[in-house]
mmCIF file of C-alpha atoms and ligand atoms in Angstrom:
data_model
loop_
_atom_site.group_PDB
_atom_site.id
_atom_site.type_symbol
_atom_site.label_atom_id
_atom_site.label_comp_id
_atom_site.label_asym_id
_atom_site.label_seq_id
_atom_site.Cartn_x
_atom_site.Cartn_y
_atom_site.Cartn_z
ATOM 1 C CA MET A 1136 102.417 54.081 109.029
ATOM 2 C CA LYS A 1137 105.408 51.939 109.525
ATOM 3 C CA LYS A 1138 108.043 53.878 111.329
ATOM 4 C CA ASN A 1139 110.811 53.507 108.813
ATOM 5 C CA VAL A 1140 108.890 54.455 105.897
ATOM 6 C CA PHE A 1141 109.163 58.299 104.683
ATOM 7 C CA LYS A 1142 106.797 59.891 102.213
ATOM 8 C CA SER A 1143 107.530 63.092 100.498
ATOM 9 C CA GLY A 1144 106.570 65.050 97.386
ATOM 10 C CA MET A 1145 105.535 68.252 95.722
ATOM 11 C CA VAL A 1146 102.010 69.253 95.961
ATOM 12 C CA ALA A 1147 100.303 71.797 93.825
ATOM 13 C CA LEU A 1148 97.463 73.879 95.216
ATOM 14 C CA VAL A 1149 94.861 74.667 92.509
ATOM 15 C CA GLY A 1150 91.683 76.429 92.723
ATOM 16 C CA ALA A 1151 89.860 79.593 91.610
ATOM 17 C CA PRO A 1152 90.875 82.953 92.894
ATOM 18 C CA ASN A 1153 89.589 83.534 96.415
ATOM 19 C CA VAL A 1154 88.714 80.083 97.400
ATOM 20 C CA GLY A 1155 91.377 80.073 100.302
ATOM 21 C CA LYS A 1156 94.640 78.610 99.173
ATOM 22 C CA SER A 1157 96.866 81.093 100.629
ATOM 23 C CA THR A 1158 94.904 81.081 103.744
ATOM 24 C CA LEU A 1159 95.249 77.065 104.045
ATOM 25 C CA LEU A 1160 99.099 77.205 103.345
ATOM 26 C CA ASN A 1161 99.281 79.864 106.145
ATOM 27 C CA THR A 1162 97.317 77.965 108.572
ATOM 28 C CA LEU A 1163 99.340 74.516 107.579
ATOM 29 C CA LEU A 1164 102.489 76.003 107.743
ATOM 30 C CA GLY A 1165 101.707 78.454 110.840
ATOM 31 C CA GLN A 1166 103.404 81.559 109.510
ATOM 32 C CA LYS A 1167 102.279 84.098 106.843
ATOM 33 C CA ILE A 1168 104.405 83.281 103.950
ATOM 34 C CA SER A 1169 101.818 83.379 101.242
ATOM 35 C CA ILE A 1170 99.719 86.236 100.745
ATOM 36 C CA THR A 1171 96.066 86.681 101.176
ATOM 37 C CA SER A 1172 93.566 89.108 99.943
ATOM 38 C CA LYS A 1173 89.693 89.477 99.611
ATOM 39 C CA LYS A 1174 90.377 90.320 95.962
ATOM 40 C CA PRO A 1175 91.226 87.584 93.613
ATOM 41 C CA GLN A 1176 94.412 86.978 91.832
ATOM 42 C CA THR A 1177 97.129 88.464 94.284
ATOM 43 C CA THR A 1178 99.143 85.196 94.162
ATOM 44 C CA ARG A 1179 100.578 85.316 90.777
ATOM 45 C CA ASN A 1180 103.823 83.417 91.311
ATOM 46 C CA ARG A 1181 104.321 79.998 92.553
ATOM 47 C CA ILE A 1182 105.325 80.353 96.460
ATOM 48 C CA LEU A 1183 106.847 77.460 97.990
ATOM 49 C CA GLY A 1184 106.234 76.203 101.573
ATOM 50 C CA VAL A 1185 107.403 73.207 103.018
ATOM 51 C CA LEU A 1186 105.810 71.085 105.730
ATOM 52 C CA ASP A 1187 107.630 68.633 107.735
ATOM 53 C CA GLN A 1188 105.796 65.966 109.524
ATOM 54 C CA PRO A 1189 107.286 62.914 111.369
ATOM 55 C CA HIS A 1190 107.407 60.584 108.593
ATOM 56 C CA ALA A 1191 106.448 62.875 105.781
ATOM 57 C CA GLN A 1192 107.480 66.005 103.867
ATOM 58 C CA MET A 1193 105.353 68.029 101.504
ATOM 59 C CA VAL A 1194 106.277 70.697 99.491
ATOM 60 C CA PHE A 1195 103.485 73.078 98.458
ATOM 61 C CA LEU A 1196 103.290 75.258 95.152
ATOM 62 C CA ASP A 1197 100.552 77.826 95.813
ATOM 63 C CA THR A 1198 99.518 78.214 92.010
ATOM 64 C CA PRO A 1199 97.359 80.984 90.788
ATOM 65 C CA GLY A 1200 93.846 80.375 90.310
ATOM 66 C CA ILE A 1201 93.075 78.610 86.921
ATOM 67 C CA HIS A 1202 90.204 80.232 85.031
ATOM 68 C CA ARG A 1203 89.702 81.099 81.613
ATOM 69 C CA SER A 1204 90.620 84.539 80.036
ATOM 70 C CA ASN A 1205 91.660 86.234 76.726
ATOM 71 C CA LYS A 1206 93.889 88.488 78.527
ATOM 72 C CA PRO A 1207 97.821 87.635 77.602
ATOM 73 C CA LEU A 1208 98.911 87.982 81.294
ATOM 74 C CA ASN A 1209 95.793 85.616 82.398
ATOM 75 C CA GLN A 1210 96.696 82.906 79.800
ATOM 76 C CA ARG A 1211 100.234 82.892 81.039
ATOM 77 C CA ILE A 1212 98.992 82.418 84.450
ATOM 78 C CA VAL A 1213 96.736 79.615 83.269
ATOM 79 C CA ASN A 1214 99.397 77.738 81.504
ATOM 80 C CA LEU A 1215 101.787 78.067 84.421
ATOM 81 C CA ALA A 1216 99.232 76.484 86.587
ATOM 82 C CA LEU A 1217 98.303 73.725 84.298
ATOM 83 C CA GLY A 1218 101.753 73.091 83.273
ATOM 84 C CA THR A 1219 102.599 72.168 86.785
ATOM 85 C CA LEU A 1220 99.965 69.550 87.234
ATOM 86 C CA GLY A 1221 101.957 66.890 85.286
ATOM 87 C CA ASP A 1222 105.309 67.680 87.155
ATOM 88 C CA VAL A 1223 103.922 67.389 90.725
ATOM 89 C CA ASP A 1224 103.437 64.394 92.886
ATOM 90 C CA LEU A 1225 100.030 65.121 94.104
ATOM 91 C CA VAL A 1226 97.285 67.901 93.175
ATOM 92 C CA MET A 1227 95.235 69.437 95.560
ATOM 93 C CA VAL A 1228 92.130 70.830 94.138
ATOM 94 C CA MET A 1229 90.356 73.590 96.245
ATOM 95 C CA ILE A 1230 86.465 74.527 96.241
ATOM 96 C CA ASP A 1231 84.694 77.386 98.142
ATOM 97 C CA VAL A 1232 81.632 75.318 99.455
ATOM 98 C CA ALA A 1233 80.004 78.726 100.258
ATOM 99 C CA LEU A 1234 79.665 79.826 96.686
ATOM 100 C CA GLU A 1235 76.350 79.338 95.108
ATOM 101 C CA GLN A 1236 77.184 77.547 92.149
ATOM 102 C CA GLN A 1237 80.635 75.633 92.444
ATOM 103 C CA GLU A 1238 80.765 74.163 89.052
ATOM 104 C CA ALA A 1239 83.590 71.859 88.326
ATOM 105 C CA ASP A 1240 86.384 73.627 86.108
ATOM 106 C CA ALA A 1241 86.285 71.673 82.954
ATOM 107 C CA LEU A 1242 89.800 72.821 81.928
ATOM 108 C CA LEU A 1243 91.194 71.743 85.256
ATOM 109 C CA LEU A 1244 89.213 68.238 85.305
ATOM 110 C CA GLU A 1245 90.422 67.485 81.807
ATOM 111 C CA LYS A 1246 94.052 68.451 82.782
ATOM 112 C CA LEU A 1247 93.761 66.127 85.587
ATOM 113 C CA LYS A 1248 92.249 63.370 83.517
ATOM 114 C CA SER A 1249 95.188 63.671 81.341
ATOM 115 C CA VAL A 1250 97.882 63.255 83.781
ATOM 116 C CA SER A 1251 98.732 60.502 86.091
ATOM 117 C CA THR A 1252 99.170 62.713 89.134
ATOM 118 C CA PRO A 1253 96.840 61.825 91.970
ATOM 119 C CA SER A 1254 94.546 64.386 93.398
ATOM 120 C CA ILE A 1255 92.764 65.270 96.344
ATOM 121 C CA LEU A 1256 89.729 67.624 96.870
ATOM 122 C CA VAL A 1257 89.555 70.016 99.439
ATOM 123 C CA LEU A 1258 86.179 71.672 100.348
ATOM 124 C CA ASN A 1259 86.960 74.804 102.170
ATOM 125 C CA LYS A 1260 84.945 77.233 104.171
ATOM 126 C CA ILE A 1261 82.994 74.502 105.912
ATOM 127 C CA ASP A 1262 82.297 76.864 108.752
ATOM 128 C CA LEU A 1263 79.959 78.937 106.672
ATOM 129 C CA ILE A 1264 77.362 76.082 105.623
ATOM 130 C CA PRO A 1265 75.196 73.698 107.064
ATOM 131 C CA LYS A 1266 76.376 70.094 107.310
ATOM 132 C CA LEU A 1267 73.546 68.524 105.300
ATOM 133 C CA LYS A 1268 74.394 70.737 102.302
ATOM 134 C CA LEU A 1269 78.145 69.508 102.609
ATOM 135 C CA LEU A 1270 77.158 66.071 102.713
ATOM 136 C CA GLU A 1271 75.418 66.645 99.233
ATOM 137 C CA MET A 1272 78.342 68.263 97.914
ATOM 138 C CA ILE A 1273 80.691 65.507 98.671
ATOM 139 C CA LYS A 1274 78.360 62.985 97.143
ATOM 140 C CA SER A 1275 78.557 65.199 94.075
ATOM 141 C CA TRP A 1276 81.737 65.901 93.658
ATOM 142 C CA SER A 1277 82.718 62.211 93.973
ATOM 143 C CA ALA A 1278 80.900 61.523 90.941
ATOM 144 C CA VAL A 1279 82.648 64.092 89.129
ATOM 145 C CA HIS A 1280 86.397 62.921 89.334
ATOM 146 C CA GLU A 1281 88.260 60.115 90.851
ATOM 147 C CA PHE A 1282 89.662 62.058 93.624
ATOM 148 C CA LYS A 1283 92.150 60.283 96.214
ATOM 149 C CA ALA A 1284 90.313 61.743 99.121
ATOM 150 C CA ILE A 1285 87.565 64.437 99.472
ATOM 151 C CA VAL A 1286 88.539 66.537 102.736
ATOM 152 C CA PRO A 1287 86.175 69.238 104.025
ATOM 153 C CA VAL A 1288 88.101 71.923 105.871
ATOM 154 C CA SER A 1289 88.012 75.293 107.093
ATOM 155 C CA ALA A 1290 91.501 76.890 106.517
ATOM 156 C CA LEU A 1291 90.537 80.094 108.262
ATOM 157 C CA LYS A 1292 89.440 78.427 111.469
ATOM 158 C CA GLY A 1293 91.780 75.601 111.153
ATOM 159 C CA LEU A 1294 89.260 72.832 111.100
ATOM 160 C CA GLN A 1295 90.125 69.336 109.842
ATOM 161 C CA MET A 1296 93.839 70.312 109.036
ATOM 162 C CA GLU A 1297 94.931 66.938 110.709
ATOM 163 C CA GLU A 1298 92.540 64.988 108.572
ATOM 164 C CA LEU A 1299 93.717 66.922 105.599
ATOM 165 C CA ILE A 1300 97.422 66.289 106.314
ATOM 166 C CA GLN A 1301 96.941 62.423 106.914
ATOM 167 C CA ALA A 1302 95.077 62.227 103.755
ATOM 168 C CA LEU A 1303 98.032 64.043 101.798
ATOM 169 C CA ILE A 1304 100.678 61.876 103.641
ATOM 170 C CA GLU A 1305 98.404 58.833 102.370
ATOM 171 C CA ALA A 1306 98.431 59.858 98.820
ATOM 172 C CA LEU A 1307 102.256 60.911 98.660
ATOM 173 C CA PRO A 1308 104.763 58.456 97.216
ATOM 174 C CA LEU A 1309 107.499 56.980 99.233
ATOM 175 C CA GLY A 1310 110.680 59.203 99.283
ATOM 176 C CA PRO A 1311 113.203 61.002 101.448
ATOM 177 C CA PRO A 1312 112.886 64.684 102.308
ATOM 178 C CA LEU A 1313 113.449 66.896 99.486
ATOM 179 C CA TYR A 1314 114.545 69.634 101.547
ATOM 180 C CA PRO A 1315 116.493 69.857 104.904
ATOM 181 C CA PRO A 1316 113.767 69.459 107.586
ATOM 182 C CA GLY A 1317 112.885 72.961 108.838
ATOM 183 C CA THR A 1318 112.946 74.942 105.667
ATOM 184 C CA LEU A 1319 109.870 76.685 105.631
ATOM 185 C CA THR A 1320 109.960 78.309 102.177
ATOM 186 C CA ASP A 1321 112.865 78.387 99.475
ATOM 187 C CA MET A 1322 111.735 81.816 98.235
ATOM 188 C CA PRO A 1323 114.011 84.622 98.902
ATOM 189 C CA GLU A 1324 112.950 87.103 101.348
ATOM 190 C CA ARG A 1325 112.919 89.919 98.772
ATOM 191 C CA PHE A 1326 110.387 87.885 96.592
ATOM 192 C CA ILE A 1327 108.054 87.743 99.901
ATOM 193 C CA ALA A 1328 108.760 91.360 100.532
ATOM 194 C CA ALA A 1329 107.492 92.309 96.862
ATOM 195 C CA GLU A 1330 104.609 90.150 97.513
ATOM 196 C CA MET A 1331 103.797 92.001 100.834
ATOM 197 C CA ILE A 1332 103.979 95.329 99.004
ATOM 198 C CA ARG A 1333 101.910 94.247 96.282
ATOM 199 C CA GLU A 1334 99.193 92.949 98.876
ATOM 200 C CA LYS A 1335 99.084 96.270 100.619
ATOM 201 C CA ALA A 1336 99.015 98.123 97.314
ATOM 202 C CA PHE A 1337 95.907 95.900 96.397
ATOM 203 C CA ARG A 1338 94.282 96.381 99.710
ATOM 204 C CA MET A 1339 94.846 99.821 100.523
ATOM 205 C CA THR A 1340 93.889 101.378 97.013
ATOM 206 C CA GLY A 1341 90.370 99.804 97.060
ATOM 207 C CA ALA A 1342 90.399 100.581 93.235
ATOM 208 C CA GLU A 1343 89.884 97.923 90.402
ATOM 209 C CA LEU A 1344 93.361 97.339 89.910
ATOM 210 C CA PRO A 1345 93.445 93.470 90.136
ATOM 211 C CA TYR A 1346 95.858 92.944 87.219
ATOM 212 C CA ALA A 1347 97.446 96.157 87.025
ATOM 213 C CA ILE A 1348 99.893 96.106 89.794
ATOM 214 C CA ALA A 1349 103.386 94.589 89.743
ATOM 215 C CA VAL A 1350 105.954 95.008 92.380
ATOM 216 C CA SER A 1351 109.769 95.005 91.565
ATOM 217 C CA ILE A 1352 112.692 94.994 94.235
ATOM 218 C CA ASP A 1353 115.152 97.452 92.837
ATOM 219 C CA SER A 1354 117.678 96.718 95.703
ATOM 220 C CA TYR A 1355 117.767 94.612 98.905
ATOM 221 C CA LYS A 1356 120.628 95.454 101.271
ATOM 222 C CA GLU A 1357 121.301 94.129 104.663
ATOM 223 C CA GLU A 1358 123.184 96.544 106.799
ATOM 224 C CA LYS A 1359 124.639 96.918 110.473
ATOM 225 C CA GLN A 1360 125.598 93.308 110.480
ATOM 226 C CA GLY A 1361 121.926 92.229 109.443
ATOM 227 C CA ARG A 1362 120.275 94.237 111.979
ATOM 228 C CA LEU A 1363 118.643 96.546 109.379
ATOM 229 C CA VAL A 1364 117.193 95.699 105.840
ATOM 230 C CA LYS A 1365 117.176 98.349 103.205
ATOM 231 C CA ILE A 1366 114.662 98.077 100.501
ATOM 232 C CA HIS A 1367 113.923 100.078 97.528
ATOM 233 C CA ALA A 1368 111.085 99.060 95.544
ATOM 234 C CA SER A 1369 108.740 100.099 92.484
ATOM 235 C CA ILE A 1370 105.268 99.598 92.139
ATOM 236 C CA ASN A 1371 104.574 99.208 88.430
ATOM 237 C CA VAL A 1372 101.340 100.342 87.050
ATOM 238 C CA GLU A 1373 99.816 100.779 83.416
ATOM 239 C CA HIS A 1374 98.148 103.984 83.508
ATOM 240 C CA ASN A 1375 98.826 107.609 84.733
ATOM 241 C CA SER A 1376 95.292 107.561 86.146
ATOM 242 C CA GLN A 1377 96.581 104.247 88.469
ATOM 243 C CA LYS A 1378 99.630 106.091 89.429
ATOM 244 C CA GLY A 1379 97.403 108.640 90.976
ATOM 245 C CA ILE A 1380 95.455 106.312 92.854
ATOM 246 C CA VAL A 1381 98.539 104.361 94.313
ATOM 247 C CA ILE A 1382 100.302 107.761 95.395
ATOM 248 C CA GLY A 1383 96.905 109.315 96.412
ATOM 249 C CA LYS A 1384 96.333 112.839 97.451
ATOM 250 C CA GLY A 1385 99.758 114.512 98.618
ATOM 251 C CA GLY A 1386 101.436 110.888 98.581
ATOM 252 C CA VAL A 1387 99.344 109.726 101.560
ATOM 253 C CA LYS A 1388 98.276 106.707 100.093
ATOM 254 C CA LEU A 1389 101.781 105.513 98.964
ATOM 255 C CA LYS A 1390 102.933 106.247 102.506
ATOM 256 C CA GLN A 1391 100.043 103.971 104.027
ATOM 257 C CA ILE A 1392 101.102 101.353 101.601
ATOM 258 C CA GLY A 1393 104.763 101.629 102.655
ATOM 259 C CA GLU A 1394 104.078 101.917 106.199
ATOM 260 C CA ALA A 1395 101.853 98.766 106.189
ATOM 261 C CA ALA A 1396 104.417 96.877 104.086
ATOM 262 C CA ARG A 1397 107.206 97.757 106.239
ATOM 263 C CA ALA A 1398 105.657 96.603 109.564
ATOM 264 C CA GLU A 1399 104.978 93.247 107.782
ATOM 265 C CA ILE A 1400 108.375 92.824 106.188
ATOM 266 C CA GLU A 1401 109.715 93.586 109.520
ATOM 267 C CA ARG A 1402 108.018 90.726 111.291
ATOM 268 C CA LEU A 1403 109.300 88.435 108.310
ATOM 269 C CA VAL A 1404 112.832 89.377 108.453
ATOM 270 C CA GLY A 1405 112.922 89.967 112.181
ATOM 271 C CA CYS A 1406 114.922 93.196 112.035
ATOM 272 C CA GLN A 1407 114.568 96.849 111.424
ATOM 273 C CA VAL A 1408 113.362 97.962 107.731
ATOM 274 C CA PHE A 1409 113.830 100.698 105.960
ATOM 275 C CA LEU A 1410 111.494 100.736 102.786
ATOM 276 C CA LYS A 1411 111.548 103.336 99.739
ATOM 277 C CA LEU A 1412 108.692 103.090 97.486
ATOM 278 C CA PHE A 1413 108.632 104.340 93.925
ATOM 279 C CA VAL A 1414 105.604 104.286 91.494
ATOM 280 C CA ARG A 1415 106.302 103.868 87.623
ATOM 281 C CA VAL A 1416 104.077 103.813 85.029
ATOM 282 C CA GLN A 1417 104.969 101.049 82.515
ATOM 283 C CA LYS A 1418 102.462 101.465 79.447
ATOM 284 C CA ASN A 1419 100.791 98.081 78.732
ATOM 285 C CA TRP A 1420 102.858 95.874 80.929
ATOM 286 C CA THR A 1421 100.328 93.504 81.250
ATOM 287 C CA LYS A 1422 99.956 93.207 77.397
ATOM 288 C CA ASP A 1423 103.469 93.018 76.785
ATOM 289 C CA THR A 1424 105.035 89.649 76.799
ATOM 290 C CA LYS A 1425 108.737 90.720 77.408
ATOM 291 C CA ALA A 1426 107.780 93.232 80.429
ATOM 292 C CA LEU A 1427 106.017 89.983 81.807
ATOM 293 C CA GLN A 1428 108.763 88.142 81.673
ATOM 294 C CA ARG A 1429 111.052 90.821 83.335
ATOM 295 C CA PHE A 1430 108.624 90.917 86.146
ATOM 296 C CA GLY A 1431 109.127 87.272 86.586
ATOM 297 C CA TYR A 1432 105.625 85.949 85.439
HETATM 298 P P1 GDP B 241 93.123 82.338 97.519
HETATM 299 O O1 GDP B 241 92.952 83.569 96.379
HETATM 300 O O2 GDP B 241 92.677 81.260 97.099
HETATM 301 O O3 GDP B 241 94.668 82.347 98.014
HETATM 302 O O4 GDP B 241 92.390 82.928 98.731
HETATM 303 P P2 GDP B 241 92.850 83.575 100.125
HETATM 304 O O5 GDP B 241 93.492 82.647 101.135
HETATM 305 O O6 GDP B 241 93.252 84.902 99.816
HETATM 306 O O7 GDP B 241 91.518 83.804 101.041
HETATM 307 C C1 GDP B 241 90.338 84.457 100.437
HETATM 308 C C2 GDP B 241 89.207 84.962 101.325
HETATM 309 O O8 GDP B 241 88.580 83.714 101.707
HETATM 310 C C3 GDP B 241 90.046 85.746 102.553
HETATM 311 O O9 GDP B 241 89.077 86.817 102.925
HETATM 312 C C4 GDP B 241 90.069 84.705 103.633
HETATM 313 O O10 GDP B 241 90.062 85.168 104.763
HETATM 314 C C5 GDP B 241 88.749 83.809 103.155
HETATM 315 N N1 GDP B 241 88.673 82.212 103.642
HETATM 316 C C6 GDP B 241 89.672 81.571 103.373
HETATM 317 N N2 GDP B 241 89.639 80.309 104.092
HETATM 318 C C7 GDP B 241 88.301 80.394 104.813
HETATM 319 C C8 GDP B 241 87.674 79.649 105.445
HETATM 320 O O11 GDP B 241 87.865 78.251 105.744
HETATM 321 N N3 GDP B 241 86.327 80.101 105.949
HETATM 322 C C9 GDP B 241 86.069 81.510 105.827
HETATM 323 N N4 GDP B 241 84.795 81.700 106.264
HETATM 324 N N5 GDP B 241 86.618 82.380 105.058
HETATM 325 C C10 GDP B 241 87.931 81.931 104.543
HETATM 326 MG MG1 MG B 242 96.274 83.483 97.291
#
């Protein structure tokens, strides 16, 4: 690429839950700004990360998984994700190659064909399958849609990251940086803190609460000239039974969640953190559109 040419753009990262979107962002950006989980759907909001290259800048939107559902919350998630595809400069579609049957998501492809936004297909988790199978997959996927590029990667092992970055730059439009170089994310720390608490709550309850938890930050205060951050946060659940699961016997579970989240938030903000967690029952919040808006979905 010519030296005086700069490329930039918004890149939407789409794919089913668990394909490795958050992992890829973390690997590309070299810092944990997006949460990962073995359970699907922990990324409900768009998290913005910025990758600076010598002659390019890309701004990633970590969109939630696009999939069919009849639940109001899930529909909102799908609409949010689909709606972004026409507004961005590039769509990065991610597939998990290790899953037995990976059919093209009809809804997603339909949308991609209806917008002029170019797209790149990322085949993730290549560390889990033989090369021959991968070649077959590349062949069949190239028949499904006219992708600008098909890039096999392992987000977890950091394989093929340079190739992916080059393919992204290739597909980006010419333009100046959208953010001052060095901006890692434009998400406020309190938002990321909420994401971290939610991730811990998901991981540590082990219960089937994939859509039942929302975290809200009630207060976020810097004290002692920025050497201490005091956070009060609420874990909102739908039913009393879920409240019991999150709190645990004698409050043990909630304490573990708080400890783990606090440690991670401390690493993020780089100072001491005081974290106080509450658990609130908000009946049917996943069905109530008003409540959804309050939680920022
Ligand atoms: P998301 O829901 O699409 O954001 O997926 P996550 O990033 O949370 O990843 C889901 C799971 O897949 C996690 O357990 C990751 O560690 C795992 N994972 C992600 N990328 C890879 C990869 O390249 N190889 C392997 N073996 N596992 C991966
Ligand atoms: Mg994710």
